[in-house]
Amino acid sequence: MAARKPVPARSPLRSTTGKTTTLRAVQSLPADTDQGADERAVTLSEYATHLRATNNKRGRPYQEKTVTAYVKAAHTLNRWMTAEAMAEDFTAADTDTLNRFFRAYYNQHGQGGTNTLQRNLRTFLAWLEDEYDTPNPYRDKKLQRYAPPTMVKPKTLSAEFVTDLLKVTGNGHPRVREFEKVRDHAIIRVLTEGLRAEELLTLKLEYLHLEQGLLQVVPLKEARASGEGRIIPLQPKTVVALTRYLRARESHKLSGGEWLWLGSRNRGRLTYSGLYRMVNRRAKDAGYDSVSPHQFRHTFADDLLSSGVSEGDVMTVAGWKDRTMLRRYAADMATSRAVKAVQRMGDRY
């Protein structure tokens, strides 16, 4: 009997043309195989320590994911210098050197990736200037700049994908009482409410107001004082999912803690890597490609705008003060929304 062919994973994205869209795999940078010269290795360690011990330009500590991104950019430069057999320390990274480095990176990762790397490396070069009194190539007009790619549109998840994801996590059935399934179902429900991944992970029990169908989000980047933040109106099924999760949470050995989301197998507070793995594991269970938790936020913006919610109200619920962010998040399905809005009018004459 011939072996059955494996069923290809479906795309989780919402289509604007009716055709299936393929989600590009995210390419990660290779791990360090050679730290290069000893002096560069020491400098990288000092730089990481510096970031964790200082504040950003807003006077707040750097988020750990920001530290990781900035240090990763410096490691990328280090690996390239090693591959180019450059034995000098980082002070040798002048304008000409960086231009060659960025061009080599551009050839492999394109304009968008190079723009991100160039932005993340800026802090490192500024730190070298302060610590070692070396010229900062970013002040040189001869440094080749890589602008962000134009017309980049975020990806919106399909309604079918979200529905299937909810199904593989128990679909909110009251007889499903396995902690991990109940928790994952509640998390996916909350993701559809438009929260940033970090906002979701920093939720505390005290932020839930389920009797009113509301959830409080404390700002991550602006005012952080207790009691401040925006209010998220929850869908009825999200309220039910959270209520059932709170019941299941009581059996966790760390249920006395303040954080809402706890790890499976009695582990502590859920982390971003844990959230990312969970979402993609559930997507795979449902037969889809990998996704990012942040794509639920794009989908949330399209859902509200498609339902006729005003742009101002969407901005308030999403926590955006700049209309530019609304346009960026809603760009993916803008044409589809416009066509449907005009068609609903029917005959105009």
Tab-separated table of C-alpha atoms in Angstrom:
chain	number	residue	atom	x	y	z
A	1	MET	CA	0.000	0.000	0.000
A	2	ALA	CA	1.444	3.321	-1.056
A	3	ALA	CA	2.382	5.755	1.714
A	4	ARG	CA	0.062	8.710	2.125
A	5	LYS	CA	1.468	12.073	1.171
A	6	PRO	CA	1.776	14.513	4.088
A	7	VAL	CA	-0.875	17.236	4.134
A	8	PRO	CA	0.801	20.635	3.607
A	9	ALA	CA	0.295	23.205	6.333
A	10	ARG	CA	-2.340	25.819	5.564
A	11	SER	CA	-1.745	29.528	5.686
A	12	PRO	CA	-3.236	31.253	8.750
A	13	LEU	CA	-3.473	34.595	6.932
A	14	ARG	CA	-6.562	36.415	5.804
A	15	SER	CA	-6.611	36.691	2.021
A	16	THR	CA	-7.442	39.864	0.124
A	17	THR	CA	-7.732	38.116	-3.258
A	18	GLY	CA	-9.093	34.712	-2.367
A	19	LYS	CA	-5.727	33.106	-3.034
A	20	THR	CA	-3.684	31.380	-0.377
A	21	THR	CA	-0.836	33.486	0.952
A	22	THR	CA	2.365	31.752	1.984
A	23	LEU	CA	3.925	32.911	5.230
A	24	ARG	CA	7.640	33.425	4.825
A	25	ALA	CA	9.770	31.608	7.334
A	26	VAL	CA	11.709	33.860	9.652
A	27	GLN	CA	15.433	33.399	9.156
A	28	SER	CA	17.432	33.562	12.325
A	29	LEU	CA	21.054	34.545	12.433
A	30	PRO	CA	23.517	31.682	12.851
A	31	ALA	CA	24.937	31.115	16.284
A	32	ASP	CA	28.371	32.431	17.081
A	33	THR	CA	30.989	29.910	16.050
A	34	ASP	CA	33.920	32.221	16.698
A	35	GLN	CA	33.778	35.164	19.097
A	36	GLY	CA	36.637	36.752	17.197
A	37	ALA	CA	39.452	38.580	18.909
A	38	ASP	CA	39.519	38.445	22.715
A	39	GLU	CA	39.161	42.195	22.921
A	40	ARG	CA	35.921	42.139	20.934
A	41	ALA	CA	34.517	39.385	23.148
A	42	VAL	CA	35.283	41.441	26.253
A	43	THR	CA	33.739	44.523	24.657
A	44	LEU	CA	30.538	42.650	23.841
A	45	SER	CA	30.253	41.502	27.449
A	46	GLU	CA	30.808	45.036	28.727
A	47	TYR	CA	28.205	46.388	26.320
A	48	ALA	CA	25.553	43.940	27.505
A	49	THR	CA	26.298	44.881	31.116
A	50	HIS	CA	26.062	48.560	30.232
A	51	LEU	CA	22.614	48.166	28.664
A	52	ARG	CA	21.251	46.312	31.675
A	53	ALA	CA	22.652	48.898	34.085
A	54	THR	CA	21.484	52.089	32.353
A	55	ASN	CA	18.246	53.675	31.201
A	56	ASN	CA	17.006	54.471	27.721
A	57	LYS	CA	16.376	57.974	26.423
A	58	ARG	CA	12.991	58.009	28.202
A	59	GLY	CA	14.711	57.424	31.533
A	60	ARG	CA	13.487	53.842	31.917
A	61	PRO	CA	15.441	50.567	32.088
A	62	TYR	CA	15.898	48.791	28.784
A	63	GLN	CA	13.495	45.900	28.268
A	64	GLU	CA	15.330	42.575	28.133
A	65	LYS	CA	14.161	41.943	24.579
A	66	THR	CA	15.651	45.329	23.589
A	67	VAL	CA	18.957	44.403	25.226
A	68	THR	CA	18.913	41.108	23.315
A	69	ALA	CA	18.257	42.855	19.988
A	70	TYR	CA	21.013	45.448	20.515
A	71	VAL	CA	23.595	42.890	21.640
A	72	LYS	CA	22.624	40.570	18.796
A	73	ALA	CA	23.381	43.342	16.287
A	74	ALA	CA	26.845	43.813	17.814
A	75	HIS	CA	27.436	40.046	17.701
A	76	THR	CA	26.503	40.085	14.014
A	77	LEU	CA	29.164	42.722	13.351
A	78	ASN	CA	31.660	40.674	15.358
A	79	ARG	CA	30.988	37.517	13.328
A	80	TRP	CA	31.411	39.420	10.076
A	81	MET	CA	34.719	40.917	11.240
A	82	THR	CA	35.894	37.413	12.176
A	83	ALA	CA	34.875	36.069	8.763
A	84	GLU	CA	36.789	38.933	7.154
A	85	ALA	CA	39.891	37.954	9.200
A	86	MET	CA	39.898	41.311	10.992
A	87	ALA	CA	41.921	40.919	14.171
A	88	GLU	CA	41.385	44.507	15.339
A	89	ASP	CA	38.942	45.513	18.048
A	90	PHE	CA	35.633	47.286	17.375
A	91	THR	CA	37.281	50.702	17.182
A	92	ALA	CA	38.452	49.628	13.716
A	93	ALA	CA	34.834	49.638	12.537
A	94	ASP	CA	35.015	52.951	10.687
A	95	THR	CA	32.660	54.237	8.019
A	96	ASP	CA	34.207	52.237	5.178
A	97	THR	CA	34.160	49.051	7.252
A	98	LEU	CA	30.521	49.499	8.206
A	99	ASN	CA	29.548	50.247	4.614
A	100	ARG	CA	31.066	46.930	3.536
A	101	PHE	CA	29.410	45.156	6.467
A	102	PHE	CA	25.944	46.553	5.741
A	103	ARG	CA	26.281	45.792	2.032
A	104	ALA	CA	27.180	42.169	2.786
A	105	TYR	CA	24.231	41.889	5.160
A	106	TYR	CA	21.928	43.526	2.610
A	107	ASN	CA	22.859	40.940	-0.016
A	108	GLN	CA	21.605	38.182	2.287
A	109	HIS	CA	18.762	39.785	4.229
A	110	GLY	CA	17.408	42.564	2.025
A	111	GLN	CA	16.513	46.158	2.813
A	112	GLY	CA	14.164	45.553	5.720
A	113	GLY	CA	16.578	43.364	7.647
A	114	THR	CA	19.470	45.724	7.025
A	115	ASN	CA	17.441	48.722	8.181
A	116	THR	CA	16.611	46.924	11.434
A	117	LEU	CA	20.251	45.911	11.970
A	118	GLN	CA	21.437	49.444	11.273
A	119	ARG	CA	19.013	50.874	13.832
A	120	ASN	CA	19.920	48.293	16.475
A	121	LEU	CA	23.639	48.866	15.981
A	122	ARG	CA	23.369	52.639	16.441
A	123	THR	CA	23.397	52.388	20.258
A	124	PHE	CA	26.520	50.210	20.191
A	125	LEU	CA	28.492	52.698	18.091
A	126	ALA	CA	27.352	55.568	20.315
A	127	TRP	CA	28.518	53.604	23.363
A	128	LEU	CA	31.923	52.963	21.739
A	129	GLU	CA	32.231	56.679	21.091
A	130	ASP	CA	31.618	57.478	24.759
A	131	GLU	CA	33.732	54.669	26.231
A	132	TYR	CA	36.699	54.676	23.867
A	133	ASP	CA	36.580	58.203	22.445
A	134	THR	CA	36.433	56.909	18.873
A	135	PRO	CA	34.685	58.629	15.939
A	136	ASN	CA	31.109	57.466	15.513
A	137	PRO	CA	30.514	56.392	11.875
A	138	TYR	CA	26.827	57.201	12.282
A	139	ARG	CA	27.768	60.874	12.333
A	140	ASP	CA	29.508	60.517	8.976
A	141	LYS	CA	27.453	61.548	5.956
A	142	LYS	CA	29.325	58.944	3.917
A	143	LEU	CA	27.712	56.110	5.865
A	144	GLN	CA	25.254	54.363	3.553
A	145	ARG	CA	21.759	54.423	5.052
A	146	TYR	CA	19.220	51.667	4.446
A	147	ALA	CA	15.692	53.040	4.706
A	148	PRO	CA	12.818	50.776	5.770
A	149	PRO	CA	11.136	49.127	2.781
A	150	THR	CA	8.073	50.957	1.525
A	151	MET	CA	4.582	49.470	1.292
A	152	VAL	CA	5.303	46.848	3.950
A	153	LYS	CA	1.939	45.542	5.109
A	154	PRO	CA	1.318	43.564	8.288
A	155	LYS	CA	-0.331	40.171	7.938
A	156	THR	CA	-3.883	39.665	9.116
A	157	LEU	CA	-4.971	36.245	10.364
A	158	SER	CA	-7.995	34.596	8.799
A	159	ALA	CA	-11.174	34.032	10.783
A	160	GLU	CA	-10.910	30.333	9.935
A	161	PHE	CA	-7.453	30.156	11.505
A	162	VAL	CA	-8.543	31.828	14.744
A	163	THR	CA	-11.610	29.563	14.931
A	164	ASP	CA	-9.510	26.434	14.363
A	165	LEU	CA	-7.011	27.560	16.995
A	166	LEU	CA	-9.817	27.924	19.510
A	167	LYS	CA	-11.111	24.476	18.579
A	168	VAL	CA	-7.799	22.694	19.214
A	169	THR	CA	-7.660	24.309	22.657
A	170	GLY	CA	-11.012	22.858	23.678
A	171	ASN	CA	-13.304	25.469	22.119
A	172	GLY	CA	-14.265	26.682	25.570
A	173	HIS	CA	-16.164	23.499	26.403
A	174	PRO	CA	-16.910	23.299	30.155
A	175	ARG	CA	-15.857	19.632	30.305
A	176	VAL	CA	-12.322	20.489	29.143
A	177	ARG	CA	-10.480	20.938	32.430
A	178	GLU	CA	-6.871	20.192	31.524
A	179	PHE	CA	-4.919	23.201	32.844
A	180	GLU	CA	-2.822	23.710	29.727
A	181	LYS	CA	-5.769	23.585	27.318
A	182	VAL	CA	-7.919	25.867	29.453
A	183	ARG	CA	-5.044	28.332	29.816
A	184	ASP	CA	-4.133	28.292	26.117
A	185	HIS	CA	-7.757	28.840	25.106
A	186	ALA	CA	-8.012	31.839	27.429
A	187	ILE	CA	-4.732	33.276	26.141
A	188	ILE	CA	-5.832	33.028	22.515
A	189	ARG	CA	-9.122	34.681	23.443
A	190	VAL	CA	-7.269	37.568	25.109
A	191	LEU	CA	-4.936	37.898	22.104
A	192	THR	CA	-7.996	38.545	19.938
A	193	GLU	CA	-8.721	41.577	22.150
A	194	GLY	CA	-5.733	43.405	20.636
A	195	LEU	CA	-3.208	43.277	23.489
A	196	ARG	CA	0.500	43.416	22.768
A	197	ALA	CA	2.277	40.208	23.714
A	198	GLU	CA	4.160	41.943	26.511
A	199	GLU	CA	0.952	43.516	27.803
A	200	LEU	CA	-0.670	40.106	27.931
A	201	LEU	CA	2.283	38.544	29.748
A	202	THR	CA	2.416	41.301	32.383
A	203	LEU	CA	-1.250	41.011	33.320
A	204	LYS	CA	-1.930	40.607	37.022
A	205	LEU	CA	-4.999	39.183	38.696
A	206	GLU	CA	-5.956	42.628	39.946
A	207	TYR	CA	-6.269	43.902	36.365
A	208	LEU	CA	-9.288	41.684	35.670
A	209	HIS	CA	-12.778	43.139	36.110
A	210	LEU	CA	-14.756	40.228	34.730
A	211	GLU	CA	-18.013	41.167	36.437
A	212	GLN	CA	-17.983	44.266	34.215
A	213	GLY	CA	-16.524	42.475	31.190
A	214	LEU	CA	-13.391	44.638	31.317
A	215	LEU	CA	-9.638	44.231	31.525
A	216	GLN	CA	-7.141	46.912	32.554
A	217	VAL	CA	-3.831	47.299	30.734
A	218	VAL	CA	-1.031	49.215	32.438
A	219	PRO	CA	1.063	51.066	29.813
A	220	LEU	CA	4.430	49.582	28.959
A	221	LYS	CA	6.065	52.613	27.382
A	222	GLU	CA	4.344	55.697	28.741
A	223	ALA	CA	2.911	56.350	32.233
A	224	ARG	CA	3.563	53.294	34.357
A	225	ALA	CA	2.038	54.392	37.639
A	226	SER	CA	-0.295	51.908	39.277
A	227	GLY	CA	-3.919	52.485	38.413
A	228	GLU	CA	-3.180	54.117	35.073
A	229	GLY	CA	-3.802	52.486	31.730
A	230	ARG	CA	-6.445	51.818	29.144
A	231	ILE	CA	-9.547	49.699	29.550
A	232	ILE	CA	-10.217	46.767	27.213
A	233	PRO	CA	-13.862	45.733	26.680
A	234	LEU	CA	-13.856	41.938	26.496
A	235	GLN	CA	-15.957	39.713	24.271
A	236	PRO	CA	-18.437	37.620	26.299
A	237	LYS	CA	-16.674	34.375	25.377
A	238	THR	CA	-13.361	35.875	26.532
A	239	VAL	CA	-14.916	36.589	29.930
A	240	VAL	CA	-16.113	32.978	30.157
A	241	ALA	CA	-12.692	31.652	29.084
A	242	LEU	CA	-10.930	33.754	31.718
A	243	THR	CA	-13.386	32.662	34.406
A	244	ARG	CA	-12.714	28.996	33.632
A	245	TYR	CA	-8.974	29.609	33.543
A	246	LEU	CA	-9.062	31.255	36.985
A	247	ARG	CA	-10.834	28.166	38.277
A	248	ALA	CA	-8.190	25.877	36.745
A	249	ARG	CA	-5.423	28.191	37.971
A	250	GLU	CA	-6.358	27.467	41.587
A	251	SER	CA	-4.866	23.968	41.234
A	252	HIS	CA	-1.446	25.392	40.274
A	253	LYS	CA	1.173	25.289	43.038
A	254	LEU	CA	2.020	28.953	42.327
A	255	SER	CA	-1.599	30.141	42.257
A	256	GLY	CA	-0.892	32.487	45.164
A	257	GLY	CA	1.240	34.730	42.975
A	258	GLU	CA	0.116	37.993	41.391
A	259	TRP	CA	0.739	37.110	37.718
A	260	LEU	CA	-2.251	35.944	35.702
A	261	TRP	CA	-0.569	33.494	33.331
A	262	LEU	CA	1.314	30.575	34.861
A	263	GLY	CA	3.420	27.946	33.123
A	264	SER	CA	2.358	24.366	32.596
A	265	ARG	CA	3.604	21.539	34.836
A	266	ASN	CA	3.607	23.924	37.815
A	267	ARG	CA	6.200	26.237	36.288
A	268	GLY	CA	6.298	29.931	37.109
A	269	ARG	CA	5.141	32.968	35.186
A	270	LEU	CA	4.704	32.478	31.439
A	271	THR	CA	7.448	34.103	29.312
A	272	TYR	CA	7.410	35.409	25.741
A	273	SER	CA	9.272	32.362	24.442
A	274	GLY	CA	6.677	30.179	26.156
A	275	LEU	CA	3.853	32.193	24.588
A	276	TYR	CA	5.449	32.009	21.128
A	277	ARG	CA	5.964	28.243	21.387
A	278	MET	CA	2.408	27.721	22.602
A	279	VAL	CA	0.795	29.674	19.768
A	280	ASN	CA	2.859	27.894	17.131
A	281	ARG	CA	2.308	24.474	18.698
A	282	ARG	CA	-1.438	25.053	18.604
A	283	ALA	CA	-1.197	26.348	15.019
A	284	LYS	CA	0.643	23.183	14.022
A	285	ASP	CA	-1.989	21.063	15.785
A	286	ALA	CA	-4.616	22.792	13.634
A	287	GLY	CA	-2.581	22.208	10.445
A	288	TYR	CA	-1.262	25.728	9.843
A	289	ASP	CA	2.041	27.488	9.286
A	290	SER	CA	3.782	29.283	12.134
A	291	VAL	CA	2.520	32.674	13.299
A	292	SER	CA	3.550	35.448	15.651
A	293	PRO	CA	1.401	36.407	18.663
A	294	HIS	CA	1.614	40.002	17.440
A	295	GLN	CA	-0.380	39.139	14.305
A	296	PHE	CA	-3.482	38.896	16.480
A	297	ARG	CA	-3.125	42.649	17.088
A	298	HIS	CA	-3.194	43.346	13.351
A	299	THR	CA	-6.284	41.141	13.051
A	300	PHE	CA	-7.968	42.948	15.947
A	301	ALA	CA	-7.559	46.313	14.183
A	302	ASP	CA	-9.076	44.974	10.958
A	303	ASP	CA	-11.958	43.287	12.815
A	304	LEU	CA	-12.980	46.505	14.561
A	305	LEU	CA	-12.669	48.706	11.486
A	306	SER	CA	-14.604	46.163	9.380
A	307	SER	CA	-17.378	46.212	11.981
A	308	GLY	CA	-17.728	49.977	11.698
A	309	VAL	CA	-15.918	50.987	14.892
A	310	SER	CA	-14.560	54.515	14.434
A	311	GLU	CA	-10.841	55.040	14.004
A	312	GLY	CA	-10.727	57.133	17.172
A	313	ASP	CA	-12.321	54.355	19.231
A	314	VAL	CA	-9.961	51.756	17.749
A	315	MET	CA	-6.994	53.935	18.684
A	316	THR	CA	-8.306	54.334	22.240
A	317	VAL	CA	-8.810	50.612	22.816
A	318	ALA	CA	-5.507	49.687	21.141
A	319	GLY	CA	-3.526	52.321	23.032
A	320	TRP	CA	-2.316	54.256	19.985
A	321	LYS	CA	-1.809	58.014	20.184
A	322	ASP	CA	-0.510	58.353	16.637
A	323	ARG	CA	-2.842	57.730	13.688
A	324	THR	CA	0.190	56.494	11.751
A	325	MET	CA	0.146	53.296	13.822
A	326	LEU	CA	-3.521	52.719	12.990
A	327	ARG	CA	-2.822	53.076	9.278
A	328	ARG	CA	0.109	50.679	9.516
A	329	TYR	CA	-1.803	48.010	11.388
A	330	ALA	CA	-4.888	48.303	9.209
A	331	ALA	CA	-3.066	48.508	5.866
A	332	ASP	CA	-3.196	44.760	5.180
A	333	MET	CA	-6.941	44.651	4.567
A	334	ALA	CA	-7.629	48.291	3.661
A	335	THR	CA	-8.650	47.525	0.068
A	336	SER	CA	-10.898	44.664	1.124
A	337	ARG	CA	-12.667	46.859	3.701
A	338	ALA	CA	-13.148	49.672	1.201
A	339	VAL	CA	-14.649	47.360	-1.435
A	340	LYS	CA	-17.068	45.792	1.057
A	341	ALA	CA	-18.103	49.198	2.408
A	342	VAL	CA	-18.982	50.474	-1.077
A	343	GLN	CA	-20.769	47.270	-2.027
A	344	ARG	CA	-22.969	47.475	1.069
A	345	MET	CA	-24.352	50.725	-0.319
A	346	GLY	CA	-25.899	48.914	-3.257
A	347	ASP	CA	-27.293	51.077	-6.082
A	348	ARG	CA	-26.604	54.724	-5.436
A	349	TYR	CA	-28.745	55.997	-8.339
